[in-house]
Structures are given as structure tokens and as C-alpha cells.
Short mmCIF file of C-alpha atoms in Angstrom, two decimals:
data_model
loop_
_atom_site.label_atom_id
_atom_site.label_comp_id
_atom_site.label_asym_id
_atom_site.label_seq_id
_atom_site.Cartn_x
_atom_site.Cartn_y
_atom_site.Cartn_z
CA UNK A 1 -1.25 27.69 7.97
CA UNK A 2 -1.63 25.08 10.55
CA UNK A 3 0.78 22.17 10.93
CA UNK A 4 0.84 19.05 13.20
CA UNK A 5 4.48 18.61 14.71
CA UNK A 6 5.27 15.02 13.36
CA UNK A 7 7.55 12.50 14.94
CA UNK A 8 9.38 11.49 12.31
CA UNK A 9 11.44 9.03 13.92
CA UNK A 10 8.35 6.81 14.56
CA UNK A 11 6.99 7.79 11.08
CA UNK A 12 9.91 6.44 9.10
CA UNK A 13 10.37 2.97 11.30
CA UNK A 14 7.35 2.11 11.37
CA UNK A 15 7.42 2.75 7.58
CA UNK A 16 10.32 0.61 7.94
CA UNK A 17 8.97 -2.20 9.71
CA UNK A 18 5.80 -2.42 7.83
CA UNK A 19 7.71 -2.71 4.48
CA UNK A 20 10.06 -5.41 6.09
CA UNK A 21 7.14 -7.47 6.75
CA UNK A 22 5.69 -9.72 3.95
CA UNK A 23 2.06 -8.99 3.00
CA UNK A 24 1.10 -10.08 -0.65
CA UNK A 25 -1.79 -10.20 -1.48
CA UNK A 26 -4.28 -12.56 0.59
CA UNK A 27 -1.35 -13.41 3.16
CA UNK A 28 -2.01 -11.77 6.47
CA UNK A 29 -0.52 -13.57 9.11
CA UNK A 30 2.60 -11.79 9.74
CA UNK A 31 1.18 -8.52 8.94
CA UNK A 32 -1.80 -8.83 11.31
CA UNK A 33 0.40 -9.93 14.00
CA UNK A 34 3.00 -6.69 13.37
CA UNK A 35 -0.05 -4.52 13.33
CA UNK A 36 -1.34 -5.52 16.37
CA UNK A 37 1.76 -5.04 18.03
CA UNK A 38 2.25 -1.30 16.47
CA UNK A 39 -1.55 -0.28 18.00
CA UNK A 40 -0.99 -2.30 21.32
CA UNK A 41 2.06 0.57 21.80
CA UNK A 42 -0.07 3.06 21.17
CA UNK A 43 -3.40 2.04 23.16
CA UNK A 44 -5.82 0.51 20.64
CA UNK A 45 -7.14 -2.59 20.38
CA UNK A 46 -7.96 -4.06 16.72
CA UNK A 47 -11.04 -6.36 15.40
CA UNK A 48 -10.62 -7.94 12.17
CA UNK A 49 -13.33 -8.80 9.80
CA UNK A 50 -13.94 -12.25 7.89
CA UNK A 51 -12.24 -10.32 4.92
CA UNK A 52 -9.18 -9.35 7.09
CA UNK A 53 -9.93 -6.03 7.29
CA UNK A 54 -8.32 -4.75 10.42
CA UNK A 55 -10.57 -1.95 12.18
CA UNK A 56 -10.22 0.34 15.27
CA UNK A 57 -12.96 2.44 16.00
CA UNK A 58 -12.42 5.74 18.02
CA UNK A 59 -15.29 7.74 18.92
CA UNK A 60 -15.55 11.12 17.88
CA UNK A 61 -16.45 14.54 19.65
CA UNK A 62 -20.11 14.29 17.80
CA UNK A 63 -21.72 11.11 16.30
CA UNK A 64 -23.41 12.79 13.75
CA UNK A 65 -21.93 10.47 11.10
CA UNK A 66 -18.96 7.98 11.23
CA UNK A 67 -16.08 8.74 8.52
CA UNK A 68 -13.51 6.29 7.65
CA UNK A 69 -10.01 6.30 6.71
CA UNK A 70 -8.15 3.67 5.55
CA UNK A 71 -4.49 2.27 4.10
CA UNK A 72 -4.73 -1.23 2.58
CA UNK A 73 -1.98 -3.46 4.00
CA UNK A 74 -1.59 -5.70 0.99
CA UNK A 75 1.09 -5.30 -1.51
CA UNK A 76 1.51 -6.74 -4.93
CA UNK A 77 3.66 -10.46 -5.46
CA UNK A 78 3.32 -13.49 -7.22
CA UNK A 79 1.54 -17.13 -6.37
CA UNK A 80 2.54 -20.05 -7.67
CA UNK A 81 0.25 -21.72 -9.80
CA UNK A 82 2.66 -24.61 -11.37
CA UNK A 83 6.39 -26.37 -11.73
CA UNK A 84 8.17 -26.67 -14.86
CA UNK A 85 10.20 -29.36 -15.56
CA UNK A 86 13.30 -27.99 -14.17
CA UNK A 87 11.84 -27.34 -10.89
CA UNK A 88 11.66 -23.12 -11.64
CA UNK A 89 7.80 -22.51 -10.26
CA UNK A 90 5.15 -20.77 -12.56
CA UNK A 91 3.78 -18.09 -11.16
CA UNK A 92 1.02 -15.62 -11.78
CA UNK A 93 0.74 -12.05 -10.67
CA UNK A 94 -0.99 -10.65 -7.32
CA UNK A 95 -1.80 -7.40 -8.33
CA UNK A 96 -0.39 -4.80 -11.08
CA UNK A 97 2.79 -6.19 -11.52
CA UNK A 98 5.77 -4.85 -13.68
CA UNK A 99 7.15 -7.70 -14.56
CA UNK A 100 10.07 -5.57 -16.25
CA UNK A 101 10.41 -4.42 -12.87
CA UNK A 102 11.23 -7.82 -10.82
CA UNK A 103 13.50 -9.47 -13.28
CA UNK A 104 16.76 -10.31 -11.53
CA UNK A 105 15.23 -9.62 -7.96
CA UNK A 106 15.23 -11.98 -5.14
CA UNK A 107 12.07 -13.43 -3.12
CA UNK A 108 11.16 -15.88 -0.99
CA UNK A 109 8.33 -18.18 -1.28
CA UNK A 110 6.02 -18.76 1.32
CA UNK A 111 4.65 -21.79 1.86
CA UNK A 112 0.94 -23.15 2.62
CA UNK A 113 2.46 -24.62 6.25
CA UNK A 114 4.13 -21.41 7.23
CA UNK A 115 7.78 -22.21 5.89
CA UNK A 116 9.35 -20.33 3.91
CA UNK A 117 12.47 -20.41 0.78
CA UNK A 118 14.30 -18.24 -1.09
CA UNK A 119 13.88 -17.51 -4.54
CA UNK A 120 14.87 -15.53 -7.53
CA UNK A 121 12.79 -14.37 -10.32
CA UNK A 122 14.09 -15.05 -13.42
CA UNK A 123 13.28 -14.74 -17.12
CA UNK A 124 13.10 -18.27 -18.63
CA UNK A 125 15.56 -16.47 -21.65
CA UNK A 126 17.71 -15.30 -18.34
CA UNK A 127 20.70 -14.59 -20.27
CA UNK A 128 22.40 -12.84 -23.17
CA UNK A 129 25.14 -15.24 -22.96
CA UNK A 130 23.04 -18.06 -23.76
CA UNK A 131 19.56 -16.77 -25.33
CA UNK A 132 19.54 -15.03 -28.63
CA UNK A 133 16.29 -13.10 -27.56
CA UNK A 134 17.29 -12.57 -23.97
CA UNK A 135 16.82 -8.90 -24.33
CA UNK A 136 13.60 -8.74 -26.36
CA UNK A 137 11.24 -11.48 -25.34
CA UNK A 138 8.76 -10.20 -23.67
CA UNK A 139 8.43 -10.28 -20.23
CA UNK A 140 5.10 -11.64 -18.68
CA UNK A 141 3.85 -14.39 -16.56
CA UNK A 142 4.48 -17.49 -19.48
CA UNK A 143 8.17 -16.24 -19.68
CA UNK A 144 8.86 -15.52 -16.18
CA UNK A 145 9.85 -18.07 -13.19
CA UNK A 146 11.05 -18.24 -9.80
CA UNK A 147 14.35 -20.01 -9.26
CA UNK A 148 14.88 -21.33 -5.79
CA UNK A 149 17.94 -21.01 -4.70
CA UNK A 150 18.29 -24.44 -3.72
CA UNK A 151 19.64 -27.97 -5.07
CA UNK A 152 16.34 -27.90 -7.18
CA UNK A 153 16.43 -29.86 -10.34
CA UNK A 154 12.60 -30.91 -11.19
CA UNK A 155 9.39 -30.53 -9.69
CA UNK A 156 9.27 -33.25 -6.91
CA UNK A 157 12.27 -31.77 -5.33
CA UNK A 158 10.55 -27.99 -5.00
CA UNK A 159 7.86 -29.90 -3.22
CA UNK A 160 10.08 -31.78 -0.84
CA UNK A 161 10.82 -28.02 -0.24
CA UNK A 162 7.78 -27.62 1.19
CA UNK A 163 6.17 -25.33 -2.49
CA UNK A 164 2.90 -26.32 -3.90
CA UNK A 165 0.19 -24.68 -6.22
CA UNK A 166 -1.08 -21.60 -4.00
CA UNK A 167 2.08 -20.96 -2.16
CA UNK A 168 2.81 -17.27 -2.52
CA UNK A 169 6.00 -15.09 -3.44
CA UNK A 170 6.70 -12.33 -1.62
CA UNK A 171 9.49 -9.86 -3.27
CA UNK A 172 12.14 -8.27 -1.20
CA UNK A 173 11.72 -4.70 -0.66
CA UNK A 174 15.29 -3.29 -0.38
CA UNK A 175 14.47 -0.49 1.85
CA UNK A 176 16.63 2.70 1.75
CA UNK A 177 16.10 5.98 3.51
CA UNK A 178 18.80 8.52 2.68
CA UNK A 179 19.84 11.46 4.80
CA UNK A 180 18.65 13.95 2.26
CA UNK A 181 14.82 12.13 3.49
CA UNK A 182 14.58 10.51 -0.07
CA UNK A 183 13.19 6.97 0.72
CA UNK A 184 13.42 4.43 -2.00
CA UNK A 185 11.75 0.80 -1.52
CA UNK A 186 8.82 -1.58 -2.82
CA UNK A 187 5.78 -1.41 -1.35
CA UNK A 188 5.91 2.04 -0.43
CA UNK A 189 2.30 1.67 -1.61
CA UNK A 190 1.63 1.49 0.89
CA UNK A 191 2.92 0.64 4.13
CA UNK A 192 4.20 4.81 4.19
CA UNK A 193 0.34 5.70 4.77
CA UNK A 194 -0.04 2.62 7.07
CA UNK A 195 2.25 4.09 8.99
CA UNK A 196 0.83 7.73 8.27
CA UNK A 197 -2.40 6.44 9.82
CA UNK A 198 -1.13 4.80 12.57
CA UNK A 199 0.57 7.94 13.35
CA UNK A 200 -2.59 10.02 13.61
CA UNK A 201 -3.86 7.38 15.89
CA UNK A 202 -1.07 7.92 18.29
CA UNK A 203 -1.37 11.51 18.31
CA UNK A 204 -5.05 11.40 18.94
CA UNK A 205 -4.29 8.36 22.05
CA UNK A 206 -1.05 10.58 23.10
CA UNK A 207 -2.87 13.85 23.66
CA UNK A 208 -6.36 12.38 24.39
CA UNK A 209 -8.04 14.34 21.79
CA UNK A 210 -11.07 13.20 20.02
CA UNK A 211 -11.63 13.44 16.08
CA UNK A 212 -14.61 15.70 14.62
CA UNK A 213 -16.65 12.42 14.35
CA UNK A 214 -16.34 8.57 15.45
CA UNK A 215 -13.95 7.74 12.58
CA UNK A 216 -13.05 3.81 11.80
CA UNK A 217 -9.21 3.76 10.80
CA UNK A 218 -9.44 0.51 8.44
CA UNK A 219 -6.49 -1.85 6.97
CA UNK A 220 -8.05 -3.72 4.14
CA UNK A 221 -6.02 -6.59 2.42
CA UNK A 222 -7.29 -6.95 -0.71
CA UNK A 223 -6.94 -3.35 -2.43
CA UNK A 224 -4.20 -4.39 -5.01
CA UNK A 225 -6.65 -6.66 -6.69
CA UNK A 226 -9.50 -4.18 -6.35
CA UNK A 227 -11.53 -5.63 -3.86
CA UNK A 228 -10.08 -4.31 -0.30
CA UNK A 229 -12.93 -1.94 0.22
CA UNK A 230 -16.01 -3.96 -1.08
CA UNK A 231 -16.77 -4.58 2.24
CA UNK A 232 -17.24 -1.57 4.98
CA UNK A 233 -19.96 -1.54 8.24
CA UNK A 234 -22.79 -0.19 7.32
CA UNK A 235 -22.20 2.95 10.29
CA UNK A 236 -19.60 3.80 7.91
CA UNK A 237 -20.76 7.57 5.85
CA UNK A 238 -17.83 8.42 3.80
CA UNK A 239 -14.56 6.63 3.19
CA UNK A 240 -10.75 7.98 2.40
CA UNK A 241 -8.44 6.20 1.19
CA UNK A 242 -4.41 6.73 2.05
CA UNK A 243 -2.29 6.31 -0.71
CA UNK A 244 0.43 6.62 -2.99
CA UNK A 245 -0.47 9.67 -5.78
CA UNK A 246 1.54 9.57 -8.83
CA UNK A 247 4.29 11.53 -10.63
CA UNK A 248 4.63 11.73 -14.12
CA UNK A 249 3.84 14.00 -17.38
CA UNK A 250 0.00 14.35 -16.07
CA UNK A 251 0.52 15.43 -12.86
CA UNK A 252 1.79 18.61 -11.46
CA UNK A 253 3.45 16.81 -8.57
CA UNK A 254 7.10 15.26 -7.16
CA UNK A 255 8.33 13.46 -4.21
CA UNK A 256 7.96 16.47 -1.44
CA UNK A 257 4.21 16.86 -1.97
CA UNK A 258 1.01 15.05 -1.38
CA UNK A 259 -1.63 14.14 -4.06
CA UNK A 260 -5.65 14.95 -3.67
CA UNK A 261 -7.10 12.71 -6.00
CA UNK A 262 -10.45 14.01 -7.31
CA UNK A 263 -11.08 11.15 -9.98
CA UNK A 264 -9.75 8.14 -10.83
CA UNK A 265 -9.99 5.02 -13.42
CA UNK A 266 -13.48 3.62 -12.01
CA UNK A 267 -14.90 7.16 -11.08
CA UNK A 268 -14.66 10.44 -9.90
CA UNK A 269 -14.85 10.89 -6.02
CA UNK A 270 -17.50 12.42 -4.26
CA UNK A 271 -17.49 16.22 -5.03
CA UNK A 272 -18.03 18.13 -1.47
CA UNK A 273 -15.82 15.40 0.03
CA UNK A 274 -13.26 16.20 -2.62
CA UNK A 275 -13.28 19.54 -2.07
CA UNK A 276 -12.92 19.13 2.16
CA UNK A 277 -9.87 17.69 1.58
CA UNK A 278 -8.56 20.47 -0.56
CA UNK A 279 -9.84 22.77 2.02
CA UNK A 280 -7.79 20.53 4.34
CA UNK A 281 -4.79 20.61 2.50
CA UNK A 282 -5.11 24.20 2.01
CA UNK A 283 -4.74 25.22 5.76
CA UNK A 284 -2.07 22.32 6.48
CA UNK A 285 0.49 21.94 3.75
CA UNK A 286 2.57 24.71 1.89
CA UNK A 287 1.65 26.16 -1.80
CA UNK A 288 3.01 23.74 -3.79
CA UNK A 289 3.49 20.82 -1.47
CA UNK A 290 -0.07 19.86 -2.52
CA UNK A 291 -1.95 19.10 -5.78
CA UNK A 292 -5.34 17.51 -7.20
CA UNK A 293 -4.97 14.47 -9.76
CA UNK A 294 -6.98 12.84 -12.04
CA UNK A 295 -5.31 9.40 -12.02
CA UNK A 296 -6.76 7.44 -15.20
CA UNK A 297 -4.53 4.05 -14.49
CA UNK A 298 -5.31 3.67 -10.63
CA UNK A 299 -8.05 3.26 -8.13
CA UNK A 300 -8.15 2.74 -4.29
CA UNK A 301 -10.31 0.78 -1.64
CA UNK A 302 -12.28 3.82 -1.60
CA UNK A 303 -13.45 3.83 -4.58
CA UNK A 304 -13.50 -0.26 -4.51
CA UNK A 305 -16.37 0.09 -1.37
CA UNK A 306 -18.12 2.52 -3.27
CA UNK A 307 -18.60 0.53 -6.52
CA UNK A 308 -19.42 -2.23 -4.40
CA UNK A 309 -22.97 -0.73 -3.59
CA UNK A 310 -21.72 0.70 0.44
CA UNK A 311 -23.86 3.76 0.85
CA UNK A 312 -21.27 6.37 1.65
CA UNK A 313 -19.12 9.33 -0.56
CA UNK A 314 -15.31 8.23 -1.33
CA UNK A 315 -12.20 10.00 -1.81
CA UNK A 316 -8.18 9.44 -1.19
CA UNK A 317 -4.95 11.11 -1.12
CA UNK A 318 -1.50 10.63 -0.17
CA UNK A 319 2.26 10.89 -0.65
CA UNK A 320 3.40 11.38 -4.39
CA UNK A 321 5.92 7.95 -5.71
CA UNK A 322 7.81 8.00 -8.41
CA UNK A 323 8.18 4.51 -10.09
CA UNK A 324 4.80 3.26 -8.75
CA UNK A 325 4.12 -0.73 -8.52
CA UNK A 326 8.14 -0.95 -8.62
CA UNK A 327 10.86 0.05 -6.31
CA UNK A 328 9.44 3.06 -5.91
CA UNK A 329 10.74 6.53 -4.42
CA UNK A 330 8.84 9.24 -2.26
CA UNK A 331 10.32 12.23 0.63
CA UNK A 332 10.15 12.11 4.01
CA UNK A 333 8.27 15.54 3.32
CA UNK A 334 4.99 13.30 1.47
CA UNK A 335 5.00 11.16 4.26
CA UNK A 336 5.07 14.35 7.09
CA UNK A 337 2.43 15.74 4.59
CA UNK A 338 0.23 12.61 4.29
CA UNK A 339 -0.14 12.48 8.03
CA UNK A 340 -1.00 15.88 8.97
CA UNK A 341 -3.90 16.24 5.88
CA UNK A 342 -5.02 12.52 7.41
CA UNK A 343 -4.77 14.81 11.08
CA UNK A 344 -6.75 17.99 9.75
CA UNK A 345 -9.51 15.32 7.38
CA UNK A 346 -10.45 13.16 11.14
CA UNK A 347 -10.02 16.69 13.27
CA UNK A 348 -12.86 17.95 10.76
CA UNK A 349 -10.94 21.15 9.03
CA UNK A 350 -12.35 20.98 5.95
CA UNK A 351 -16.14 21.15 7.34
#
């Protein structure tokens, strides 16, 4: 078996810092800027598409064909779309949210001119003490609200705050890594493979080695509302998606170990592709560290550019989360075994 020695020092704060920095859906600013940064360090240079697609193109040892890899940089929050008459905003969800899952948490809303303030989101039934049906109403988007945490009474003063229809709410992560390597935090999904990716990318700049093929490392923005990938260069022949894979009664799979997925809601993935990545993960990652998944409630950018009529063969893996979509839990061992299947896919193992 072949492994890749991985720094995990870099691995887990660049995890870090990609998690700390807000990204929900459609918001890029901050993130574009932090991503820069991370691939100025290690000696790229990024374009970024009208779609905000981040790209960095490094040219392979044949140019045969161009593959792509990609982790979307987008995570899943809320945008305001109205006030109620206390001054709590309305909000509706970016992405597959759990509402169930935020209650209680705290955010901070950022506004259309850049500014920013802090919020909690709150059932409109927020308490036992006061609301009969405080524990059964059901939480969606027409009983949940954020609160700013502010002398906010009705809607004029959230806007002399600075909040308007469109502004968006980004929730905080609470990132944890324990010494056992158990890492618990939102938006795992997935700022872990961002930083799996990026870590490749350093290897390949530290050592000077070139990948199998000129390979475009991608950082779509749109994937948690299905669209990331609908867009891709034309160059581009087949597209993998990093992310998270999924624990639970139908898959053979926990934190340590990394997720092939072979099919998923929209569509299985391309077949001979499929199975290069299982040869992949067959020479780098231990018996049992691995497994293939059907995942019937999930899709990636992969699958998104493929549906979209791009002319290339899809497929995705990536580090196995518990709690998906909320404050979700993976090992230090995924994220090690992430980036060393994204190593062997762009070195061409599985050919």
C-alpha cells in the first residue's frame, strides 16, 4: 500500500481557517480573499469565473485530457427575505437546512454594504415557559426568526442596523478539534476537502511534481443549492468532486474512513471513473478505511456539471460526517484519507 506523508498541522488549520470564514451561499467576498491568500503561500495564482468559481490550472506530465477536481466553498445559511413586526427578520434557507438543527444557535447577519450584526435564531414559540406548543410546533422557515441581539424593537430599527431583504445569515461554526483527532464543527462540508485539495496542491508546488494530466483544482460556490458545477471549461474531461460521504444505517462507513460514492440522488457516476477511484483507494488507504456508497439524499457539483449538459464523466468522494448539514463530526484520519486518494486520483493510480 502506498501512502502520501500528510502534514497534518497545515491540514487541520487550514480546515480551521476555512470554517472560521463566512461563506453562505452566494457570498464570496471573504472567502475569495482567504483563498487567495492560502494558494499565494503555496505558489499558485487563482482566476475566478463570472459564477465565482475559483480555478488553478496546473499542467500535467501528458495533455492527453484535462481532469478536474473540485471542493465547493459555499456552505448552507439563511437570507433574509422580510421583518416582522417585532423587528426578528424572516428568513429563508440557503441550502438543505435542518432547521431542528440551528434553533438556539447564534449568527451574524451580513449586510448588503459589508457590515455585519449579530444574531440569534430563534423559534417564534422560543420558549416552554411561555408557549404551550414550544416543543411541538414545527420547525421551518414560517416559524423560525433571527433575533438580533440588539435594542431592536420593530422593523425600522433592524434597518437603521444596516439589514434589508437579501442580507444573508451566516451561522457560527463552533469549531472543535479534540486530541483524540475527532473534529466536530459546521460546515465541515466542506471546507475539510477545501483544505484536502489545497493540500495536494502544495505537495505537488513543494516537490515540483507534475499530476498524470493538466488537472483544474476548482472551488465552486454554488453546490449547496445544486448549481456549483453547471458551469466547467469546456477543456475540462472528467470531474471529481471532494466531499463529505455519509454515515448512517446504509452505509458501511464511520468517522476514520473515506467514502467512494458510485451513485447518488440525480445519478449514478460514470462507471470506469468510479471504479479508478476504487482502484485508487485500494493502493492508498487501509481495508476498511474505505467504502463505496450509494447516497440517495445527496448530490455534488459533479454530478451538478454533468446534468448541466458539460461533456465529461463525474464522480466524488471524501471524508465520512456524522450529523451531515448540522454540526457535524468527522477524524483527522478522513481528512489524511481524503487527501492522499485526491493525491493518488491527479498522480493517475487508478489508470
Amino acid at each position: 500500500m502506498q501512502r502520501f506523508e500528510t502534514d497534518t498541522d497545515y491540514l487541520l488549520e487550514v480546515t480551521r481557517q476555512l470554517i472560521a470564514c463566512d461563506s453562505p451561499v452566494g457570498y464570496y467576498n471573504r472567502i475569495h480573499a482567504l483563498l487567495k491568500m492560502l494558494l499565494a503561500d503555496i505558489g499558485y495564482e487563482m482566476q475566478v469565473d463570472n459564477k465565482a468559481t475559483a480555478y488553478v490550472v496546473v499542467p500535467g506530465a501528458s495533455s492527453e485530457k484535462t481532469v478536474g477536481v473540485n471542493a465547493h466553498l459555499d456552505t448552507i445559511g439563511l437570507v433574509v427575505r422580510g421583518f416582522n413586526d417585532d423587528g426578528t427578520l424572516r428568513v429563508r434557507q440557503l441550502g438543505g437546512i435542518n432547521y431542528h438543527s440551528i434553533e438556539g444557535e447564534t449568527c451574524h447577519v451580513i449586510c448588503r454594504d459589508g457590515s455585519s450584526v449579530n444574531g440569534q435564531i430563534i423559534c417564534n414559540h422560543h420558549s416552554i415557559h411561555v408557549f404551550e406548543d414550544a416543543k411541538t410546533m414545527e420547525r421551518t422557515e414560517d416559524t423560525m426568526a433571527v433575533s438580533l441581539i440588539a435594542d431592536v424593537k420593530s422593523p425600522a430599527d433592524a434597518r437603521k442596523l444596516g439589514v434589508s431583504e437579501g442580507a444573508v445569515a451566516a451561522i457560527d461554526p463552533h469549531f472543535i478539534a479534540y486530541d483524540n483527532g475527532y473534529i466536530i464543527s459546521r460546515f465541515l462540508d466542506d471546507k475539510a476537502c477545501v483544505a484536502a485539495q489545497l493540500h495536494t496542491m502544495k505537495w505537488l508546488a513543494q516537490t515540483g511534481t507534475q499530476p498524470a494530466y493538466d488537472t483544474l483544482f476548482a472551488f465552486p460556490i454554488y453546490e449547496e443549492i445544486g448549481h456549483g458545477g453547471a458551469y466547467l471549461p469546456t477543456v475540462v474531461d472528467e470531474y471529481v468532486s471532494l466531499d463529505i460521504t455519509l454515515i448512517g444505517p446504509d452505509y458501511a462507513s464511520e468517522e476514520h474512513s473515506v467514502g467512494v460514492i458510485v451513485s447518488d440522488i440525480r445519478s449514478p457516476y460514470d462507471w470506469n471513473l468510479s471504479n479508478r477511484l476504487i482502484r485508487c483507494a485500494e493502493k492508498v488507504l487501509e481495508p476498511g478505511r474505505w467504502n463505496q456508497q450509494v447516497a440517495f439524499h445527496f448530490s455534488t457539483d459533479a454530478n451538478a456539471s454533468y446534468f448541466a449538459g458539460n461533456n465529461l464523466k463525474s464522480g466524488a468522494f471524501g471524508p465520512a460526517t456524522l450529523s451531515t448539514h448540522g454540526r457535524e463530526r468527522t477524524h483527522m484520519d478522513a481528512l489524511v484519507g481524503t487527501e492522499n486518494l485526491c493525491h493518488a486520483y491527479v498522480l493517475g493510480y487508478g489508470d
